[in-house]
């Protein structure tokens, strides 16, 4: 069965530090990849997505992610975090296999950014 | 623009009582609809999805059921709640083919079963 692993459950950073959140998935075929973010008290919302094309994807609020097919990875990065980036981040994968394709979520990473 | 509503926002119910959580979508037609449960440290687990009125697919066996009486209405129910049903329930919708593309999430319902 397909699965998604997020390596860090809790990350604490100071403002202006660089961020990289790891995400690996297990599926050898075609995938659609997503990062969702849940700010405190808000809806889960899409940060960025990759379907095809340039493997370096830019999202909202200065976030980007790189799809490395050989490593089955889709890590999220931001060069300089802000206090407002404090949130929970979820990596998600759709294994495109015909018929209904289930969106599989990782366990999430809680990011706390201190001023 | 499309919006998705869930209610109630929070709910405290005794064990053995029934449950009904409602989700409605506005601004789109024939959406694919999903119910997820979010558990701390475990991400989101898909419970049910629906591609049309009256059509429900269950992902995991459990004490819950879902129904879609109208195009943009999705209901999560239980006849008798268990303690293990406590959690945060999210409804989502997507367009196009079910399971492809971006899903849009509602604000969620926090259910506590005592």
Tab-separated table of C-alpha atoms in Angstrom:
chain	number	residue	atom	x	y	z
A	1	UNK	CA	0.000	0.000	0.000
A	2	UNK	CA	1.120	3.531	-0.691
A	3	UNK	CA	2.451	5.533	2.247
A	4	UNK	CA	3.882	8.962	2.978
A	5	UNK	CA	6.588	9.603	5.569
A	6	UNK	CA	7.358	12.942	7.130
A	7	UNK	CA	10.567	12.640	9.075
A	8	UNK	CA	10.173	15.494	11.510
A	9	UNK	CA	7.136	15.622	13.751
A	10	UNK	CA	8.157	18.811	15.531
A	11	UNK	CA	10.517	21.536	14.317
A	12	UNK	CA	11.485	24.643	16.250
A	13	UNK	CA	13.259	27.490	14.486
A	14	UNK	CA	14.140	31.101	15.074
A	15	UNK	CA	12.959	33.750	12.648
A	16	UNK	CA	15.154	34.085	9.530
A	17	UNK	CA	16.379	30.498	9.823
A	18	UNK	CA	16.101	28.263	6.786
A	19	UNK	CA	13.539	25.476	6.705
A	20	UNK	CA	13.500	22.082	5.071
A	21	UNK	CA	10.789	19.534	5.843
A	22	UNK	CA	11.299	16.051	4.522
A	23	UNK	CA	8.660	13.995	2.714
A	24	UNK	CA	9.109	10.566	1.159
A	25	UNK	CA	6.480	8.399	-0.469
A	26	UNK	CA	6.295	4.794	-1.493
A	27	UNK	CA	4.917	4.326	-4.992
A	28	UNK	CA	6.852	3.601	-8.142
A	29	UNK	CA	4.403	4.969	-10.677
A	30	UNK	CA	3.015	8.373	-11.571
A	31	UNK	CA	2.245	10.603	-8.603
A	32	UNK	CA	0.694	13.974	-7.909
A	33	UNK	CA	2.284	15.652	-4.900
A	34	UNK	CA	0.992	18.266	-2.477
A	35	UNK	CA	1.966	20.213	0.586
A	36	UNK	CA	-0.898	21.450	2.746
A	37	UNK	CA	-0.619	23.828	5.692
A	38	UNK	CA	-2.886	24.312	8.682
A	39	UNK	CA	-2.360	27.586	10.539
A	40	UNK	CA	-3.691	27.723	14.102
A	41	UNK	CA	-7.473	27.972	14.032
A	42	UNK	CA	-7.686	27.937	10.243
A	43	UNK	CA	-8.713	25.552	7.479
A	44	UNK	CA	-6.266	23.133	5.952
A	45	UNK	CA	-5.109	24.874	2.781
A	46	UNK	CA	-2.923	24.086	-0.201
A	47	UNK	CA	0.634	25.427	-0.073
A	48	UNK	CA	1.872	24.026	-3.388
A	49	UNK	CA	1.447	21.086	-5.738
A	50	UNK	CA	3.316	19.149	-8.385
A	51	UNK	CA	1.655	17.264	-11.219
A	52	UNK	CA	4.282	17.358	-13.977
A	53	UNK	CA	6.918	19.588	-15.566
A	54	UNK	CA	9.577	21.506	-13.654
A	55	UNK	CA	10.322	19.455	-10.515
A	56	UNK	CA	11.037	22.629	-8.545
A	57	UNK	CA	7.657	24.015	-7.572
A	58	UNK	CA	7.034	27.417	-6.055
A	59	UNK	CA	4.066	27.981	-3.794
A	60	UNK	CA	2.555	30.718	-1.711
A	61	UNK	CA	4.374	32.715	0.974
A	62	UNK	CA	7.855	31.986	-0.366
A	63	UNK	CA	7.686	28.213	-0.025
A	64	UNK	CA	9.057	25.840	-2.628
A	65	UNK	CA	9.390	22.085	-2.977
A	66	UNK	CA	11.515	19.846	-5.144
A	67	UNK	CA	10.325	16.557	-6.581
A	68	UNK	CA	13.210	14.090	-6.833
A	69	UNK	CA	11.790	11.006	-8.497
A	70	UNK	CA	14.861	8.840	-7.888
A	71	UNK	CA	14.609	9.508	-4.163
A	72	UNK	CA	10.791	9.343	-3.981
A	73	UNK	CA	10.982	12.689	-2.187
A	74	UNK	CA	9.144	16.010	-2.212
A	75	UNK	CA	10.846	18.152	0.425
A	76	UNK	CA	9.472	21.549	1.383
A	77	UNK	CA	11.835	24.504	1.756
A	78	UNK	CA	11.823	28.133	2.699
A	79	UNK	CA	15.049	30.158	2.882
A	80	UNK	CA	13.962	32.436	5.734
A	81	UNK	CA	11.017	31.612	7.997
A	82	UNK	CA	8.805	34.099	9.785
A	83	UNK	CA	6.850	33.844	13.004
A	84	UNK	CA	3.680	33.676	10.876
A	85	UNK	CA	4.874	30.372	9.378
A	86	UNK	CA	4.076	28.653	12.664
A	87	UNK	CA	1.661	25.923	11.583
A	88	UNK	CA	1.304	22.232	10.895
A	89	UNK	CA	2.485	21.065	7.484
A	90	UNK	CA	1.229	17.960	5.691
A	91	UNK	CA	2.721	16.250	2.696
A	92	UNK	CA	0.213	14.334	0.555
A	93	UNK	CA	0.464	12.100	-2.479
A	94	UNK	CA	-1.975	10.803	-5.049
A	95	UNK	CA	-0.799	7.625	-6.735
A	96	UNK	CA	-2.306	7.963	-10.202
A	97	UNK	CA	-3.355	4.458	-11.132
A	98	UNK	CA	-6.686	4.737	-12.926
A	99	UNK	CA	-10.106	4.711	-11.319
A	100	UNK	CA	-10.277	6.436	-7.979
A	101	UNK	CA	-6.932	7.672	-6.707
A	102	UNK	CA	-6.713	8.180	-2.972
A	103	UNK	CA	-4.967	11.188	-1.448
A	104	UNK	CA	-2.541	9.788	1.138
A	105	UNK	CA	-1.357	12.142	3.881
A	106	UNK	CA	1.771	12.078	5.967
A	107	UNK	CA	1.520	12.402	9.743
A	108	UNK	CA	2.318	16.104	9.638
A	109	UNK	CA	5.102	18.322	10.977
A	110	UNK	CA	4.426	20.972	13.601
A	111	UNK	CA	6.604	24.006	12.994
A	112	UNK	CA	7.093	26.606	15.708
A	113	UNK	CA	8.953	29.777	14.772
A	114	UNK	CA	10.220	31.928	17.612
A	115	UNK	CA	10.748	35.676	17.159
B	1	UNK	CA	-16.158	31.399	-5.443
B	2	UNK	CA	-16.527	28.026	-3.821
B	3	UNK	CA	-16.955	27.651	-0.085
B	4	UNK	CA	-17.331	24.654	2.161
B	5	UNK	CA	-19.167	24.654	5.470
B	6	UNK	CA	-19.197	22.184	8.324
B	7	UNK	CA	-21.248	22.124	11.458
B	8	UNK	CA	-21.186	21.937	14.286
B	9	UNK	CA	-17.685	23.232	14.955
B	10	UNK	CA	-17.419	21.322	18.208
B	11	UNK	CA	-19.515	18.563	19.706
B	12	UNK	CA	-19.444	16.639	22.962
B	13	UNK	CA	-21.514	13.474	22.987
B	14	UNK	CA	-21.956	10.569	25.405
B	15	UNK	CA	-20.988	7.045	24.432
B	16	UNK	CA	-23.873	5.284	22.727
B	17	UNK	CA	-25.539	8.427	21.437
B	18	UNK	CA	-26.152	9.055	17.715
B	19	UNK	CA	-24.110	11.413	15.570
B	20	UNK	CA	-24.804	13.593	12.582
B	21	UNK	CA	-22.191	15.923	11.117
B	22	UNK	CA	-23.067	17.981	8.095
B	23	UNK	CA	-20.986	19.367	5.259
B	24	UNK	CA	-22.224	21.588	2.444
B	25	UNK	CA	-20.428	23.068	-0.536
B	26	UNK	CA	-21.404	26.240	-2.369
B	27	UNK	CA	-20.357	27.635	-5.704
B	28	UNK	CA	-19.775	24.389	-7.569
B	29	UNK	CA	-21.835	21.547	-8.941
B	30	UNK	CA	-21.296	17.796	-8.887
B	31	UNK	CA	-18.278	17.955	-6.591
B	32	UNK	CA	-16.436	14.917	-5.314
B	33	UNK	CA	-16.869	14.896	-1.537
B	34	UNK	CA	-14.700	13.375	1.161
B	35	UNK	CA	-14.779	12.771	4.915
B	36	UNK	CA	-11.451	12.556	6.751
B	37	UNK	CA	-10.530	12.037	10.387
B	38	UNK	CA	-7.453	13.824	11.679
B	39	UNK	CA	-5.702	12.301	14.658
B	40	UNK	CA	-2.787	13.987	16.379
B	41	UNK	CA	0.519	12.742	15.021
B	42	UNK	CA	-1.186	10.529	12.449
B	43	UNK	CA	-2.192	12.870	9.642
B	44	UNK	CA	-5.514	12.586	7.873
B	45	UNK	CA	-7.276	9.308	7.263
B	46	UNK	CA	-9.849	9.088	4.474
B	47	UNK	CA	-13.116	7.652	5.792
B	48	UNK	CA	-15.576	8.038	2.899
B	49	UNK	CA	-15.802	9.600	-0.515
B	50	UNK	CA	-18.631	10.249	-2.935
B	51	UNK	CA	-18.650	11.059	-6.633
B	52	UNK	CA	-22.397	11.720	-6.845
B	53	UNK	CA	-25.762	11.769	-5.099
B	54	UNK	CA	-26.431	8.545	-3.262
B	55	UNK	CA	-22.994	7.123	-4.085
B	56	UNK	CA	-20.740	6.410	-1.101
B	57	UNK	CA	-17.444	4.536	-0.941
B	58	UNK	CA	-16.057	3.502	2.414
B	59	UNK	CA	-12.333	3.338	2.934
B	60	UNK	CA	-12.122	1.748	6.357
B	61	UNK	CA	-14.537	-0.435	8.312
B	62	UNK	CA	-15.813	1.427	11.334
B	63	UNK	CA	-18.698	2.594	13.426
B	64	UNK	CA	-19.530	5.460	11.078
B	65	UNK	CA	-21.555	5.844	7.896
B	66	UNK	CA	-21.962	8.575	5.305
B	67	UNK	CA	-24.758	9.747	3.058
B	68	UNK	CA	-25.131	12.226	0.217
B	69	UNK	CA	-28.801	13.193	-0.034
B	70	UNK	CA	-28.143	16.192	-2.268
B	71	UNK	CA	-25.459	17.157	-4.768
B	72	UNK	CA	-23.620	19.472	-2.398
B	73	UNK	CA	-24.453	17.913	0.960
B	74	UNK	CA	-22.441	15.214	2.693
B	75	UNK	CA	-23.396	13.785	6.079
B	76	UNK	CA	-21.367	11.692	8.500
B	77	UNK	CA	-23.410	9.618	10.931
B	78	UNK	CA	-23.296	7.037	13.626
B	79	UNK	CA	-26.102	5.165	15.393
B	80	UNK	CA	-24.065	4.620	18.564
B	81	UNK	CA	-20.862	6.505	19.257
B	82	UNK	CA	-17.799	4.831	20.723
B	83	UNK	CA	-15.030	6.475	22.726
B	84	UNK	CA	-12.690	5.777	19.813
B	85	UNK	CA	-14.823	7.962	17.530
B	86	UNK	CA	-13.422	11.073	19.219
B	87	UNK	CA	-11.364	13.168	16.840
B	88	UNK	CA	-11.297	16.007	14.367
B	89	UNK	CA	-13.436	15.406	11.287
B	90	UNK	CA	-12.765	17.214	8.059
B	91	UNK	CA	-14.917	17.418	4.961
B	92	UNK	CA	-13.338	18.199	1.604
B	93	UNK	CA	-14.373	18.606	-1.999
B	94	UNK	CA	-12.648	18.425	-5.356
B	95	UNK	CA	-13.604	18.934	-8.963
B	96	UNK	CA	-12.851	16.813	-11.984
B	97	UNK	CA	-12.167	13.128	-11.633
B	98	UNK	CA	-12.449	11.776	-8.119
B	99	UNK	CA	-9.120	11.444	-6.421
B	100	UNK	CA	-7.229	13.720	-8.779
B	101	UNK	CA	-6.148	17.272	-8.240
B	102	UNK	CA	-6.481	19.592	-5.337
B	103	UNK	CA	-8.919	19.002	-2.514
B	104	UNK	CA	-10.430	21.917	-0.597
B	105	UNK	CA	-11.063	21.437	3.088
B	106	UNK	CA	-13.718	22.691	5.460
B	107	UNK	CA	-13.077	24.087	8.947
B	108	UNK	CA	-13.649	20.733	10.634
B	109	UNK	CA	-15.664	19.452	13.586
B	110	UNK	CA	-13.998	18.517	16.874
B	111	UNK	CA	-15.909	15.564	18.322
B	112	UNK	CA	-15.390	14.438	21.899
B	113	UNK	CA	-17.109	11.269	23.021
B	114	UNK	CA	-17.314	10.868	26.809
